[in-house]
């Protein structure tokens, strides 16, 4: 039954129901917003972008890099160091007119995993900024594309960029000061090739989701698998999938 | 001859246990104010119940529209609210207890009394972890406005 449903969905591309600006995810659903759902795919927000965005061509150039800001520490593959700062860089797709991204870090206890900070405005590069095609500084529009949301119930931190021509999402992540166990990093990227006409439906969007478990230094995450359900992956290569083994022994967040 | 009354009694007993022929009529005002926002937030995605291929579907701003030609962000039409209400109401017609209806059981974890649901996420979690979830409580309370609790 589910496979038939997937085929039916893929045969009839759905419209791109995109939130052009990051703030829309917190707006009431009755106003067309996300109602506090950010669709990061984290343990606190299990649905991903793919519940709304699918049917489009695969994205090119999307990547996630995590780099220690202090070279004296080992690479992140060996686990996060307590209190260490890392740069998380998400490259947005190259072959699309509209794209956006967001990320979230969650601890095993179901809390924000460390601290996310946006880059200082003076440290922003051109790739971090909206392009003039989307924003008009004469109207007071801010060209900084990245935003940070901090919902309180439960406490979360989500960083994202608007659909405004920025080429990347770049944040500084400070690992927890004391070891809290594995940290989940979840990233969602959406690319849309359609035009801005809300009536003429775009041919489809593509959602790319990324998930990695970052263990504390010296520990190794337990491996396992979690089956996905309603969050159907789009067609083509690069569709949503977990890149690393998922912890089956993690306690459920709730 | 004694069999006839006995059979009649048995049939009556079966009829009393069967779900009602027509869906219940839960509170409409509560649906608009409290239930509908939950359905939009948790269910009304194109890949889920914001899809015409689904029996249970939710219409709304920024989601599925009743008129395929409507603008995505056009104001909500009364007909869309009506249809969403009717669809949700129809999901209450499957049982004689509010707790047993599909609308209430589907988004609940199976080990908490839920029903199999394709809406589990990448972590294997259903929408509501337990009956204590506030959103679950809203759905259940609303269901009870149409299916009163048994004495």
XYZ file of C-alpha atoms in Angstrom:
405
model
C 0.000 0.000 0.000
C 2.777 2.375 0.968
C 4.725 1.630 -2.223
C 1.650 2.378 -4.280
C 1.240 5.644 -2.461
C 4.849 6.573 -3.165
C 4.348 5.862 -6.871
C 1.216 7.958 -6.934
C 3.028 10.861 -5.314
C 6.021 10.635 -7.626
C 3.846 10.504 -10.711
C 2.134 13.775 -9.815
C 4.666 16.326 -8.621
C 3.252 18.454 -5.873
C 3.562 22.209 -5.663
C 6.462 23.787 -3.863
C 5.021 25.115 -0.646
C 8.121 26.927 0.407
C 8.746 29.277 3.277
C 10.780 32.004 1.675
C 11.967 33.325 4.978
C 13.181 31.449 8.029
C 10.794 33.258 10.328
C 7.825 31.634 8.620
C 8.528 28.346 10.365
C 7.502 29.902 13.648
C 4.426 31.667 12.315
C 1.004 30.171 13.038
C -0.116 27.484 10.646
C -3.357 29.374 10.170
C -1.232 32.144 8.670
C 0.540 29.660 6.434
C 3.527 29.162 8.702
C 5.110 26.102 10.214
C 3.554 26.488 13.632
C 6.888 25.937 15.325
C 7.911 22.992 13.172
C 11.269 23.424 11.501
C 11.416 20.039 9.760
C 15.068 19.558 10.625
C 14.701 15.804 10.984
C 16.236 15.919 14.443
C 14.982 13.696 17.270
C 12.974 16.739 18.421
C 11.434 17.404 15.026
C 11.401 14.123 13.204
C 9.810 15.210 9.957
C 12.154 16.538 7.313
C 11.821 18.967 4.432
C 10.793 16.009 2.288
C 7.270 15.999 3.701
C 6.608 19.086 1.592
C 9.371 19.216 -0.993
C 9.885 16.436 -3.499
C 9.619 15.544 -7.166
C 12.420 17.759 -8.460
C 15.821 17.180 -9.963
C 18.685 16.183 -7.661
C 20.704 18.962 -6.128
C 24.322 19.583 -7.042
C 27.035 20.930 -4.830
C 25.319 20.366 -1.506
C 27.676 19.471 1.298
C 28.236 19.731 5.013
C 31.632 20.405 6.577
C 32.472 20.499 10.260
C 35.837 22.053 11.073
C 37.464 22.612 14.460
C 38.209 26.262 15.013
C 41.245 25.354 17.100
C 43.801 23.312 15.221
C 45.301 21.840 18.360
C 42.323 19.489 18.630
C 41.798 16.365 16.601
C 39.356 16.325 13.698
C 35.743 15.817 14.507
C 35.829 12.233 13.251
C 37.373 11.365 16.614
C 34.481 12.912 18.443
C 33.675 16.311 19.818
C 35.794 17.894 22.503
C 34.011 19.424 25.463
C 33.669 23.142 25.020
C 35.466 23.102 21.675
C 34.258 25.366 18.911
C 33.605 24.109 15.405
C 32.464 25.747 12.230
C 29.584 24.025 10.490
C 29.331 24.980 6.848
C 26.414 23.916 4.675
C 26.835 24.571 0.971
C 23.573 25.283 -0.798
C 22.854 23.771 -4.208
C 24.372 25.273 -7.309
C 21.751 24.420 -9.895
C 18.675 26.068 -8.527
C 17.178 29.523 -8.446
C 15.668 29.051 -5.009
C 17.235 27.292 -2.088
C 17.345 27.347 1.661
C 18.833 25.321 4.481
C 18.655 24.772 8.179
C 20.390 22.730 10.834
C 19.927 21.600 14.390
C 22.047 19.845 17.027
C 20.349 17.723 19.658
C 21.771 15.790 22.565
C 20.793 12.283 23.553
C 18.748 13.776 26.371
C 16.585 15.590 23.851
C 18.013 19.029 24.497
C 19.972 21.461 22.410
C 23.373 19.890 21.812
C 25.771 22.659 22.692
C 25.442 26.251 21.492
C 24.937 27.521 17.970
C 25.991 31.036 17.101
C 25.693 32.938 13.892
C 28.721 34.566 12.396
C 29.313 38.119 13.427
C 27.951 40.498 10.763
C 31.429 41.903 10.247
C 32.725 38.386 9.572
C 30.115 37.524 6.965
C 31.387 36.732 3.494
C 29.591 37.318 0.224
C 28.488 33.696 0.204
C 26.745 34.197 3.530
C 24.695 37.115 2.312
C 21.521 37.506 0.361
C 21.999 38.783 -3.160
C 20.605 42.067 -4.348
C 18.197 40.147 -6.538
C 16.208 39.265 -3.486
C 16.714 42.093 -1.111
C 16.703 45.855 -1.393
C 18.979 47.535 1.128
C 17.426 50.894 0.213
C 14.267 49.619 1.797
C 16.148 48.649 4.893
C 16.172 44.971 3.999
C 18.903 43.156 5.834
C 21.247 41.268 3.533
C 22.282 38.795 6.208
C 20.717 35.490 5.251
C 21.275 33.417 8.389
C 18.946 33.362 11.348
C 18.728 31.565 14.644
C 15.542 30.345 16.263
C 15.429 29.406 19.935
C 12.112 27.767 20.798
C 11.635 27.128 24.485
C 9.323 24.166 24.766
C 11.419 22.073 24.492
C 14.563 24.232 24.428
C 16.050 24.115 20.940
C 18.396 25.979 18.656
C 17.847 25.944 14.909
C 19.912 27.897 12.417
C 18.807 28.534 8.868
C 19.099 30.767 5.844
C 16.337 32.480 3.941
C 15.610 31.736 0.335
C 17.380 34.911 -0.739
C 20.333 33.945 -2.885
C 22.819 33.060 -0.159
C 25.207 30.300 -1.114
C 25.846 28.821 2.289
C 24.787 28.512 5.878
C 27.681 28.971 8.253
C 27.536 28.809 12.033
C 29.824 28.330 14.982
C 29.000 25.370 17.186
C 30.326 25.172 20.701
C 30.227 21.602 21.959
C 28.752 21.026 25.419
C 31.073 21.960 28.253
C 30.487 18.574 29.849
C 29.981 15.370 27.960
C 26.309 14.734 27.275
C 26.758 11.692 25.097
C 26.263 11.607 21.345
C 25.071 14.737 19.589
C 22.784 14.535 16.560
C 23.465 17.009 13.762
C 20.593 17.239 11.315
C 20.659 19.351 8.194
C 17.964 20.007 5.646
C 18.452 21.671 2.277
C 15.730 22.445 -0.227
C 16.217 23.456 -3.824
C 13.435 24.623 -6.110
C 13.768 25.276 -9.797
C 10.396 26.857 -10.298
C 9.546 30.498 -10.633
C 7.957 32.702 -8.037
C 4.500 32.457 -9.535
C 2.404 30.889 -6.853
C -0.261 29.809 -9.268
C 1.899 28.018 -11.771
C 3.200 25.107 -9.808
C 6.932 24.439 -10.098
C 7.899 21.131 -11.571
C 9.123 20.020 -8.198
C 11.495 20.644 -5.393
C 14.301 18.542 -4.095
C 14.993 18.006 -0.432
C 18.365 16.808 0.791
C 18.611 15.730 4.385
C 21.754 14.879 6.256
C 22.174 13.307 9.638
C 25.271 12.443 11.607
C 25.858 11.342 15.146
C 28.828 13.066 16.736
C 30.170 11.034 19.607
C 32.169 12.469 22.508
C 35.897 12.216 22.008
C 37.078 8.721 22.749
C 33.663 7.112 22.465
C 31.964 5.415 19.573
C 28.239 5.650 18.811
C 26.306 2.440 18.910
C 25.053 1.485 15.511
C 21.554 0.669 14.469
C 18.902 1.541 11.969
C 15.663 3.431 12.107
C 13.111 2.967 9.398
C 11.560 6.084 7.941
C 7.857 6.392 7.315
C 5.847 9.276 5.988
C 8.879 11.389 5.136
C 9.189 10.048 1.605
C 12.463 10.694 -0.136
C 12.436 12.458 -3.483
C 13.500 10.680 -6.633
C 16.989 10.654 -8.010
C 20.406 10.562 -6.467
C 21.138 12.485 -3.370
C 17.733 11.857 -1.927
C 17.141 11.975 1.759
C 18.977 9.314 3.679
C 20.993 8.965 6.827
C 24.692 8.945 6.066
C 25.795 7.257 9.195
C 24.377 4.445 11.221
C 21.636 5.560 13.539
C 21.734 4.685 17.163
C 19.118 2.071 17.858
C 19.951 1.992 21.506
C 19.317 5.700 21.962
C 16.453 6.214 24.228
C 13.448 7.791 22.620
C 13.397 11.466 23.237
C 10.045 11.362 24.898
C -40.096 -20.378 19.234
C -37.903 -19.449 22.160
C -35.099 -19.167 19.689
C -36.600 -16.090 18.085
C -36.422 -13.856 21.152
C -32.989 -15.249 21.904
C -31.767 -14.484 18.438
C -33.335 -11.034 18.607
C -31.498 -10.420 21.855
C -28.218 -11.543 20.356
C -28.703 -9.366 17.298
C -29.579 -6.397 19.481
C -26.478 -7.050 21.508
C -24.321 -7.074 18.348
C -25.953 -3.840 17.117
C -25.208 -2.110 20.419
C -21.510 -3.029 20.103
C -21.133 -1.882 16.488
C -19.876 1.612 15.677
C -22.497 4.144 14.601
C -23.581 4.129 10.980
C -22.921 7.853 10.608
C -19.824 9.683 11.830
C -20.238 11.547 15.092
C -20.888 15.274 15.212
C -18.063 16.691 17.323
C -17.920 20.322 18.309
C -17.320 22.492 15.260
C -16.119 25.565 17.123
C -13.530 23.541 18.993
C -12.397 22.031 15.737
C -11.714 25.399 14.176
C -10.037 26.881 17.215
C -7.999 23.991 18.545
C -8.027 20.862 16.402
C -7.538 22.361 12.969
C -4.246 24.100 13.868
C -2.904 20.813 15.197
C -3.905 18.942 12.073
C -2.296 21.598 9.922
C 0.910 21.596 11.925
C 1.295 17.851 12.371
C -0.569 16.253 9.483
C -1.262 18.585 6.556
C 1.893 18.130 4.494
C 1.815 17.276 0.780
C 3.495 13.973 1.492
C 1.004 13.125 4.228
C -2.522 14.348 4.773
C -2.211 17.484 2.703
C -2.654 15.296 -0.325
C -5.704 14.556 -2.494
C -4.797 10.909 -2.638
C -5.495 10.514 1.062
C -8.910 9.796 2.485
C -8.102 11.873 5.508
C -6.844 15.218 4.309
C -6.529 18.716 5.606
C -6.900 21.878 3.545
C -5.406 25.210 4.374
C -3.241 28.205 3.757
C 0.158 27.219 2.473
C -0.936 23.612 2.209
C -3.430 21.661 0.114
C -6.155 23.824 -1.391
C -9.613 22.665 -2.286
C -9.389 24.500 -5.598
C -6.284 23.255 -7.450
C -6.009 26.628 -9.158
C -6.079 28.616 -5.948
C -3.045 30.583 -4.881
C -1.121 28.814 -2.160
C -1.391 31.740 0.217
C -4.946 32.756 -0.630
C -7.145 33.206 2.447
C -8.744 30.084 3.790
C -12.115 29.388 2.234
C -15.054 28.333 4.374
C -15.459 25.320 2.137
C -11.910 24.238 2.988
C -12.594 24.425 6.698
C -15.846 22.540 6.161
C -14.146 19.823 4.201
C -11.339 19.511 6.734
C -13.904 19.190 9.500
C -15.855 16.558 7.603
C -12.715 14.563 6.890
C -11.614 14.687 10.499
C -15.096 13.843 11.672
C -15.168 10.837 9.403
C -12.064 9.554 11.183
C -14.139 9.321 14.345
C -16.687 6.952 12.873
C -14.624 3.821 13.329
C -15.274 3.063 16.979
C -17.626 3.500 19.873
C -15.008 4.979 22.171
C -13.136 8.174 21.456
C -9.865 6.533 22.441
C -10.353 3.879 19.793
C -11.005 6.145 16.836
C -8.509 6.319 14.004
C -7.989 10.060 14.325
C -6.833 9.576 17.880
C -4.988 6.262 17.613
C -3.074 6.789 14.395
C -0.671 9.496 15.605
C -0.059 7.771 18.940
C 2.841 5.396 19.589
C 1.698 1.824 19.191
C 2.975 0.749 22.578
C 0.804 3.475 24.071
C -2.342 2.239 22.420
C -1.806 3.713 18.989
C -2.441 2.204 15.586
C -0.051 1.499 12.705
C 0.693 4.761 10.982
C 2.868 5.682 8.046
C 3.600 8.973 9.739
C 6.478 7.711 11.828
C 9.575 9.806 11.395
C 13.169 8.900 10.586
C 13.718 8.008 14.228
C 10.868 5.549 14.316
C 8.746 7.891 16.376
C 5.084 8.572 15.847
C 3.654 12.022 16.400
C 2.591 11.639 20.010
C 4.690 9.611 22.408
C 2.000 9.107 25.006
C -1.607 9.989 25.825
C -0.191 12.788 27.954
C 0.932 14.708 24.893
C -0.997 18.015 24.866
C -1.901 17.731 21.191
C -3.148 14.192 21.661
C -5.286 15.407 24.529
C -6.855 18.031 22.300
C -7.762 15.443 19.679
C -9.163 13.104 22.296
C -11.178 15.813 23.990
C -12.600 16.850 20.658
C -13.444 13.265 19.761
C -15.324 12.965 23.027
C -17.547 15.872 22.083
C -18.894 13.587 19.403
C -18.567 10.292 21.210
C -19.486 10.719 24.853
C -17.700 8.508 27.298
C -19.539 5.398 28.373
C -21.059 5.667 31.847
